Amino acid sequence: KKPNFIAYILLPLTFFVLVRNFFAKKFPKEKTDKIKTVCVGNIYVGGTGKTPLSIKINNLIKTQGIRSTIIKKFYNNQSDEQNLIKKYTNLICKKNRLDALKDAIDQNFEFAIFDDGLQEKSINYDLKIVCFANSQWKGNGFLIPAGPLREKIESLKNFDVIFINGNPKKNQDILNEIKNLNNDINFFETFYKPSNLKEFNNN
């Protein structure tokens, strides 16, 4: 969680990520009133619980009688996540998120839950949710490739909701840091709980 020698050596290369993020903010993002859009994403490279959270939110919306779908950008190496979503709910998966959104509108869905996509420059989401695992939090705090962050941690001021996944007892220091960055952000604590242990031999 602290920068090491290699991280400092790679630090100049983060300039390219800074440039990319700067210009991404300059592109006009498409806003639509034909469907509500919620993005469940992260700024940390790696697993932070986005997919199970996307499924949970989508299914909660559906219990209210609202037609909802999950949108995920197609990657060849993410078939496991795609199959997991398909097991529990509807999935629209395309190489272009904007095309997938248009499909959701054509199919008369009222909500589109994006599994990943906070760095998408073409869509202005109605609600932006960022996820972290408290075991890693922000890592060494550097951008890739010197660290694990896609955006600076200060970008939390641009999001509406933050989910911290892991043992809630370890969250206080993280919560204090989040409040200093964005005191208005909605904060939720989540954790994994196995639901099928009886299917296994405990020995």
PDB file of C-alpha atoms in Angstrom:
ATOM      1  CA  LYS A   1       0.000   0.000   0.000  1.00  0.00           C
ATOM      2  CA  LYS A   2       3.064   2.267  -0.086  1.00  0.00           C
ATOM      3  CA  PRO A   3       4.988   3.203  -3.242  1.00  0.00           C
ATOM      4  CA  ASN A   4       8.161   1.184  -3.747  1.00  0.00           C
ATOM      5  CA  PHE A   5      11.209   1.842  -5.910  1.00  0.00           C
ATOM      6  CA  ILE A   6       9.618   0.379  -9.049  1.00  0.00           C
ATOM      7  CA  ALA A   7       6.507   2.516  -8.558  1.00  0.00           C
ATOM      8  CA  TYR A   8       8.634   5.669  -8.501  1.00  0.00           C
ATOM      9  CA  ILE A   9      10.524   4.525 -11.623  1.00  0.00           C
ATOM     10  CA  LEU A  10       7.193   4.084 -13.450  1.00  0.00           C
ATOM     11  CA  LEU A  11       5.699   7.325 -12.145  1.00  0.00           C
ATOM     12  CA  PRO A  12       6.582   9.423 -15.264  1.00  0.00           C
ATOM     13  CA  LEU A  13       4.506   7.022 -17.401  1.00  0.00           C
ATOM     14  CA  THR A  14       1.361   7.995 -15.496  1.00  0.00           C
ATOM     15  CA  PHE A  15       1.507  11.244 -17.479  1.00  0.00           C
ATOM     16  CA  PHE A  16      -0.194   9.471 -20.384  1.00  0.00           C
ATOM     17  CA  VAL A  17      -3.080   8.369 -18.140  1.00  0.00           C
ATOM     18  CA  LEU A  18      -3.450  11.933 -16.860  1.00  0.00           C
ATOM     19  CA  VAL A  19      -3.630  13.227 -20.436  1.00  0.00           C
ATOM     20  CA  ARG A  20      -6.179  10.572 -21.395  1.00  0.00           C
ATOM     21  CA  ASN A  21      -8.372  11.390 -18.380  1.00  0.00           C
ATOM     22  CA  PHE A  22      -8.109  15.123 -19.041  1.00  0.00           C
ATOM     23  CA  PHE A  23      -9.325  14.868 -22.630  1.00  0.00           C
ATOM     24  CA  ALA A  24     -11.986  12.275 -21.753  1.00  0.00           C
ATOM     25  CA  LYS A  25     -13.646  14.918 -19.571  1.00  0.00           C
ATOM     26  CA  LYS A  26     -13.708  17.337 -22.520  1.00  0.00           C
ATOM     27  CA  PHE A  27     -15.796  15.074 -24.761  1.00  0.00           C
ATOM     28  CA  PRO A  28     -19.553  15.802 -24.687  1.00  0.00           C
ATOM     29  CA  LYS A  29     -21.430  12.922 -23.084  1.00  0.00           C
ATOM     30  CA  GLU A  30     -24.785  11.732 -24.343  1.00  0.00           C
ATOM     31  CA  LYS A  31     -27.722  12.199 -21.977  1.00  0.00           C
ATOM     32  CA  THR A  32     -31.062  10.524 -22.620  1.00  0.00           C
ATOM     33  CA  ASP A  33     -34.438  10.920 -20.954  1.00  0.00           C
ATOM     34  CA  LYS A  34     -35.711   7.697 -22.521  1.00  0.00           C
ATOM     35  CA  ILE A  35     -34.108   5.481 -19.889  1.00  0.00           C
ATOM     36  CA  LYS A  36     -32.497   5.842 -16.465  1.00  0.00           C
ATOM     37  CA  THR A  37     -28.826   4.926 -16.373  1.00  0.00           C
ATOM     38  CA  VAL A  38     -26.833   3.713 -13.376  1.00  0.00           C
ATOM     39  CA  CYS A  39     -23.132   2.896 -13.648  1.00  0.00           C
ATOM     40  CA  VAL A  40     -21.470   0.544 -11.163  1.00  0.00           C
ATOM     41  CA  GLY A  41     -17.756   0.973 -11.777  1.00  0.00           C
ATOM     42  CA  ASN A  42     -14.394   1.469 -10.196  1.00  0.00           C
ATOM     43  CA  ILE A  43     -11.213   3.488 -10.487  1.00  0.00           C
ATOM     44  CA  TYR A  44      -9.110   0.609  -9.108  1.00  0.00           C
ATOM     45  CA  VAL A  45      -7.774  -1.953 -11.566  1.00  0.00           C
ATOM     46  CA  GLY A  46      -9.079  -5.377 -10.585  1.00  0.00           C
ATOM     47  CA  GLY A  47     -12.026  -6.871  -8.775  1.00  0.00           C
ATOM     48  CA  THR A  48     -13.960  -4.638  -6.402  1.00  0.00           C
ATOM     49  CA  GLY A  49     -17.365  -6.369  -6.439  1.00  0.00           C
ATOM     50  CA  LYS A  50     -18.942  -4.526  -9.374  1.00  0.00           C
ATOM     51  CA  THR A  51     -20.698  -7.485 -10.994  1.00  0.00           C
ATOM     52  CA  PRO A  52     -22.502  -8.931  -7.934  1.00  0.00           C
ATOM     53  CA  LEU A  53     -23.489  -5.404  -6.927  1.00  0.00           C
ATOM     54  CA  SER A  54     -24.847  -4.713 -10.431  1.00  0.00           C
ATOM     55  CA  ILE A  55     -26.924  -7.895 -10.245  1.00  0.00           C
ATOM     56  CA  LYS A  56     -28.199  -6.994  -6.767  1.00  0.00           C
ATOM     57  CA  ILE A  57     -29.229  -3.458  -7.752  1.00  0.00           C
ATOM     58  CA  ASN A  58     -30.840  -4.638 -10.973  1.00  0.00           C
ATOM     59  CA  ASN A  59     -32.905  -7.287  -9.192  1.00  0.00           C
ATOM     60  CA  LEU A  60     -33.971  -4.846  -6.463  1.00  0.00           C
ATOM     61  CA  ILE A  61     -35.250  -2.482  -9.154  1.00  0.00           C
ATOM     62  CA  LYS A  62     -37.151  -5.331 -10.822  1.00  0.00           C
ATOM     63  CA  THR A  63     -38.941  -6.147  -7.544  1.00  0.00           C
ATOM     64  CA  GLN A  64     -40.562  -2.706  -7.869  1.00  0.00           C
ATOM     65  CA  GLY A  65     -42.118  -3.743 -11.177  1.00  0.00           C
ATOM     66  CA  ILE A  66     -39.612  -1.706 -13.196  1.00  0.00           C
ATOM     67  CA  ARG A  67     -38.126  -3.201 -16.370  1.00  0.00           C
ATOM     68  CA  SER A  68     -34.381  -3.224 -15.899  1.00  0.00           C
ATOM     69  CA  THR A  69     -31.375  -4.734 -17.656  1.00  0.00           C
ATOM     70  CA  ILE A  70     -27.622  -4.927 -17.151  1.00  0.00           C
ATOM     71  CA  ILE A  71     -25.284  -3.597 -19.820  1.00  0.00           C
ATOM     72  CA  LYS A  72     -21.713  -4.819 -20.079  1.00  0.00           C
ATOM     73  CA  LYS A  73     -19.068  -4.064 -22.664  1.00  0.00           C
ATOM     74  CA  PHE A  74     -18.038  -7.228 -24.510  1.00  0.00           C
ATOM     75  CA  TYR A  75     -14.560  -8.567 -23.823  1.00  0.00           C
ATOM     76  CA  ASN A  76     -13.432 -12.036 -24.932  1.00  0.00           C
ATOM     77  CA  ASN A  77     -11.756 -12.704 -21.576  1.00  0.00           C
ATOM     78  CA  GLN A  78     -14.804 -11.875 -19.444  1.00  0.00           C
ATOM     79  CA  SER A  79     -17.148 -14.717 -20.350  1.00  0.00           C
ATOM     80  CA  ASP A  80     -17.327 -15.782 -16.689  1.00  0.00           C
ATOM     81  CA  GLU A  81     -18.814 -12.436 -15.668  1.00  0.00           C
ATOM     82  CA  GLN A  82     -21.183 -12.453 -18.638  1.00  0.00           C
ATOM     83  CA  ASN A  83     -22.418 -15.956 -17.773  1.00  0.00           C
ATOM     84  CA  LEU A  84     -22.858 -14.979 -14.111  1.00  0.00           C
ATOM     85  CA  ILE A  85     -25.088 -12.053 -15.080  1.00  0.00           C
ATOM     86  CA  LYS A  86     -27.093 -14.171 -17.535  1.00  0.00           C
ATOM     87  CA  LYS A  87     -27.701 -16.717 -14.774  1.00  0.00           C
ATOM     88  CA  TYR A  88     -29.508 -14.194 -12.600  1.00  0.00           C
ATOM     89  CA  THR A  89     -30.920 -11.536 -14.912  1.00  0.00           C
ATOM     90  CA  ASN A  90     -31.026 -10.043 -18.398  1.00  0.00           C
ATOM     91  CA  LEU A  91     -27.779  -8.940 -20.079  1.00  0.00           C
ATOM     92  CA  ILE A  92     -27.087  -6.750 -23.096  1.00  0.00           C
ATOM     93  CA  CYS A  93     -23.445  -7.194 -24.042  1.00  0.00           C
ATOM     94  CA  LYS A  94     -21.859  -5.354 -26.959  1.00  0.00           C
ATOM     95  CA  LYS A  95     -18.452  -3.964 -27.911  1.00  0.00           C
ATOM     96  CA  ASN A  96     -19.894  -0.448 -27.789  1.00  0.00           C
ATOM     97  CA  ARG A  97     -21.781   0.625 -24.650  1.00  0.00           C
ATOM     98  CA  LEU A  98     -23.717   3.281 -26.545  1.00  0.00           C
ATOM     99  CA  ASP A  99     -25.036   0.658 -28.975  1.00  0.00           C
ATOM    100  CA  ALA A 100     -26.044  -1.502 -26.014  1.00  0.00           C
ATOM    101  CA  LEU A 101     -27.879   1.450 -24.465  1.00  0.00           C
ATOM    102  CA  LYS A 102     -29.802   2.015 -27.696  1.00  0.00           C
ATOM    103  CA  ASP A 103     -30.776  -1.665 -27.649  1.00  0.00           C
ATOM    104  CA  ALA A 104     -32.068  -1.284 -24.094  1.00  0.00           C
ATOM    105  CA  ILE A 105     -34.186   1.678 -25.173  1.00  0.00           C
ATOM    106  CA  ASP A 106     -35.517  -0.235 -28.194  1.00  0.00           C
ATOM    107  CA  GLN A 107     -36.496  -3.110 -25.879  1.00  0.00           C
ATOM    108  CA  ASN A 108     -38.426  -0.661 -23.678  1.00  0.00           C
ATOM    109  CA  PHE A 109     -36.321  -1.107 -20.557  1.00  0.00           C
ATOM    110  CA  GLU A 110     -36.804   1.659 -18.001  1.00  0.00           C
ATOM    111  CA  PHE A 111     -33.438   1.232 -16.249  1.00  0.00           C
ATOM    112  CA  ALA A 112     -30.005   0.266 -17.562  1.00  0.00           C
ATOM    113  CA  ILE A 113     -27.416  -0.835 -15.002  1.00  0.00           C
ATOM    114  CA  PHE A 114     -23.903  -0.585 -16.437  1.00  0.00           C
ATOM    115  CA  ASP A 115     -21.488  -3.126 -15.021  1.00  0.00           C
ATOM    116  CA  ASP A 116     -18.288  -1.066 -15.365  1.00  0.00           C
ATOM    117  CA  GLY A 117     -17.945   2.069 -17.455  1.00  0.00           C
ATOM    118  CA  LEU A 118     -17.077   5.029 -15.232  1.00  0.00           C
ATOM    119  CA  GLN A 119     -14.306   5.862 -17.699  1.00  0.00           C
ATOM    120  CA  GLU A 120     -16.734   5.750 -20.659  1.00  0.00           C
ATOM    121  CA  LYS A 121     -16.587   9.150 -22.371  1.00  0.00           C
ATOM    122  CA  SER A 122     -19.796   8.861 -24.420  1.00  0.00           C
ATOM    123  CA  ILE A 123     -22.487   8.474 -21.717  1.00  0.00           C
ATOM    124  CA  ASN A 124     -23.657  10.844 -18.991  1.00  0.00           C
ATOM    125  CA  TYR A 125     -25.034   8.490 -16.328  1.00  0.00           C
ATOM    126  CA  ASP A 126     -27.899   9.486 -14.033  1.00  0.00           C
ATOM    127  CA  LEU A 127     -26.181   7.796 -11.076  1.00  0.00           C
ATOM    128  CA  LYS A 128     -22.478   6.975 -10.730  1.00  0.00           C
ATOM    129  CA  ILE A 129     -21.458   4.326  -8.203  1.00  0.00           C
ATOM    130  CA  VAL A 130     -17.789   3.590  -7.495  1.00  0.00           C
ATOM    131  CA  CYS A 131     -16.655   0.373  -5.769  1.00  0.00           C
ATOM    132  CA  PHE A 132     -13.599  -0.463  -3.701  1.00  0.00           C
ATOM    133  CA  ALA A 133     -12.364  -3.487  -1.771  1.00  0.00           C
ATOM    134  CA  ASN A 134     -11.176  -2.325   1.626  1.00  0.00           C
ATOM    135  CA  SER A 135      -8.320  -4.840   1.634  1.00  0.00           C
ATOM    136  CA  GLN A 136      -6.705  -2.877  -1.213  1.00  0.00           C
ATOM    137  CA  TRP A 137      -8.494   0.488  -0.900  1.00  0.00           C
ATOM    138  CA  LYS A 138      -6.428   2.782  -3.190  1.00  0.00           C
ATOM    139  CA  GLY A 139      -3.228   0.724  -3.111  1.00  0.00           C
ATOM    140  CA  ASN A 140      -0.149   2.960  -3.230  1.00  0.00           C
ATOM    141  CA  GLY A 141      -2.291   5.844  -4.496  1.00  0.00           C
ATOM    142  CA  PHE A 142      -0.533   6.115  -7.876  1.00  0.00           C
ATOM    143  CA  LEU A 143      -2.065   5.906 -11.327  1.00  0.00           C
ATOM    144  CA  ILE A 144      -1.293   2.972 -13.612  1.00  0.00           C
ATOM    145  CA  PRO A 145       1.325   1.718 -14.379  1.00  0.00           C
ATOM    146  CA  ALA A 146       2.976   3.020 -11.187  1.00  0.00           C
ATOM    147  CA  GLY A 147      -0.061   2.034  -9.129  1.00  0.00           C
ATOM    148  CA  PRO A 148      -3.525   0.471  -9.383  1.00  0.00           C
ATOM    149  CA  LEU A 149      -5.670   3.573  -9.982  1.00  0.00           C
ATOM    150  CA  ARG A 150      -7.338   4.469 -13.286  1.00  0.00           C
ATOM    151  CA  GLU A 151      -8.075   7.959 -11.955  1.00  0.00           C
ATOM    152  CA  LYS A 152      -6.755   9.992  -9.065  1.00  0.00           C
ATOM    153  CA  ILE A 153      -8.484   9.291  -5.763  1.00  0.00           C
ATOM    154  CA  GLU A 154      -9.627  12.937  -5.814  1.00  0.00           C
ATOM    155  CA  SER A 155     -12.060  11.948  -8.597  1.00  0.00           C
ATOM    156  CA  LEU A 156     -14.374  10.659  -5.844  1.00  0.00           C
ATOM    157  CA  LYS A 157     -15.837  14.162  -5.835  1.00  0.00           C
ATOM    158  CA  ASN A 158     -17.387  13.315  -9.234  1.00  0.00           C
ATOM    159  CA  PHE A 159     -19.380  10.296  -8.031  1.00  0.00           C
ATOM    160  CA  ASP A 160     -22.715   9.938  -6.238  1.00  0.00           C
ATOM    161  CA  VAL A 161     -22.271   6.699  -4.290  1.00  0.00           C
ATOM    162  CA  ILE A 162     -19.364   4.644  -2.981  1.00  0.00           C
ATOM    163  CA  PHE A 163     -19.462   0.989  -1.939  1.00  0.00           C
ATOM    164  CA  ILE A 164     -16.687  -0.462   0.212  1.00  0.00           C
ATOM    165  CA  ASN A 165     -16.596  -4.239   0.102  1.00  0.00           C
ATOM    166  CA  GLY A 166     -15.007  -6.179   2.959  1.00  0.00           C
ATOM    167  CA  ASN A 167     -14.999  -6.394   6.751  1.00  0.00           C
ATOM    168  CA  PRO A 168     -16.846  -3.227   7.918  1.00  0.00           C
ATOM    169  CA  LYS A 169     -14.642  -3.058  11.030  1.00  0.00           C
ATOM    170  CA  LYS A 170     -11.740  -1.997   8.787  1.00  0.00           C
ATOM    171  CA  ASN A 171     -13.529   0.917   7.147  1.00  0.00           C
ATOM    172  CA  GLN A 172     -13.222   3.821   9.586  1.00  0.00           C
ATOM    173  CA  ASP A 173      -9.941   5.246   8.268  1.00  0.00           C
ATOM    174  CA  ILE A 174     -11.196   4.827   4.703  1.00  0.00           C
ATOM    175  CA  LEU A 175     -14.466   6.553   5.587  1.00  0.00           C
ATOM    176  CA  ASN A 176     -12.597   9.500   7.108  1.00  0.00           C
ATOM    177  CA  GLU A 177     -10.512   9.900   3.961  1.00  0.00           C
ATOM    178  CA  ILE A 178     -13.606   9.694   1.751  1.00  0.00           C
ATOM    179  CA  LYS A 179     -15.375  12.400   3.771  1.00  0.00           C
ATOM    180  CA  ASN A 180     -12.399  14.707   3.306  1.00  0.00           C
ATOM    181  CA  LEU A 181     -12.646  14.208  -0.462  1.00  0.00           C
ATOM    182  CA  ASN A 182     -16.442  14.284  -0.835  1.00  0.00           C
ATOM    183  CA  ASN A 183     -18.548  14.780   2.263  1.00  0.00           C
ATOM    184  CA  ASP A 184     -21.762  14.532   0.215  1.00  0.00           C
ATOM    185  CA  ILE A 185     -21.148  11.112  -1.295  1.00  0.00           C
ATOM    186  CA  ASN A 186     -23.478   8.313  -0.171  1.00  0.00           C
ATOM    187  CA  PHE A 187     -21.468   5.591   1.576  1.00  0.00           C
ATOM    188  CA  PHE A 188     -22.408   1.906   1.766  1.00  0.00           C
ATOM    189  CA  GLU A 189     -20.606  -1.035   3.322  1.00  0.00           C
ATOM    190  CA  THR A 190     -20.955  -4.496   1.808  1.00  0.00           C
ATOM    191  CA  PHE A 191     -19.423  -7.917   2.377  1.00  0.00           C
ATOM    192  CA  TYR A 192     -19.558 -11.358   0.856  1.00  0.00           C
ATOM    193  CA  LYS A 193     -21.522 -14.053   2.659  1.00  0.00           C
ATOM    194  CA  PRO A 194     -21.483 -17.629   1.277  1.00  0.00           C
ATOM    195  CA  SER A 195     -25.052 -18.833   0.715  1.00  0.00           C
ATOM    196  CA  ASN A 196     -24.420 -22.398  -0.441  1.00  0.00           C
ATOM    197  CA  LEU A 197     -22.067 -23.850   2.185  1.00  0.00           C
ATOM    198  CA  LYS A 198     -24.485 -26.713   2.826  1.00  0.00           C
ATOM    199  CA  GLU A 199     -23.757 -27.976  -0.679  1.00  0.00           C
ATOM    200  CA  PHE A 200     -20.181 -28.781   0.331  1.00  0.00           C
ATOM    201  CA  ASN A 201     -18.547 -31.272   2.659  1.00  0.00           C
ATOM    202  CA  ASN A 202     -17.356 -29.085   5.531  1.00  0.00           C
ATOM    203  CA  ASN A 203     -14.589 -31.551   6.313  1.00  0.00           C
TER     204      ASN A 203
END
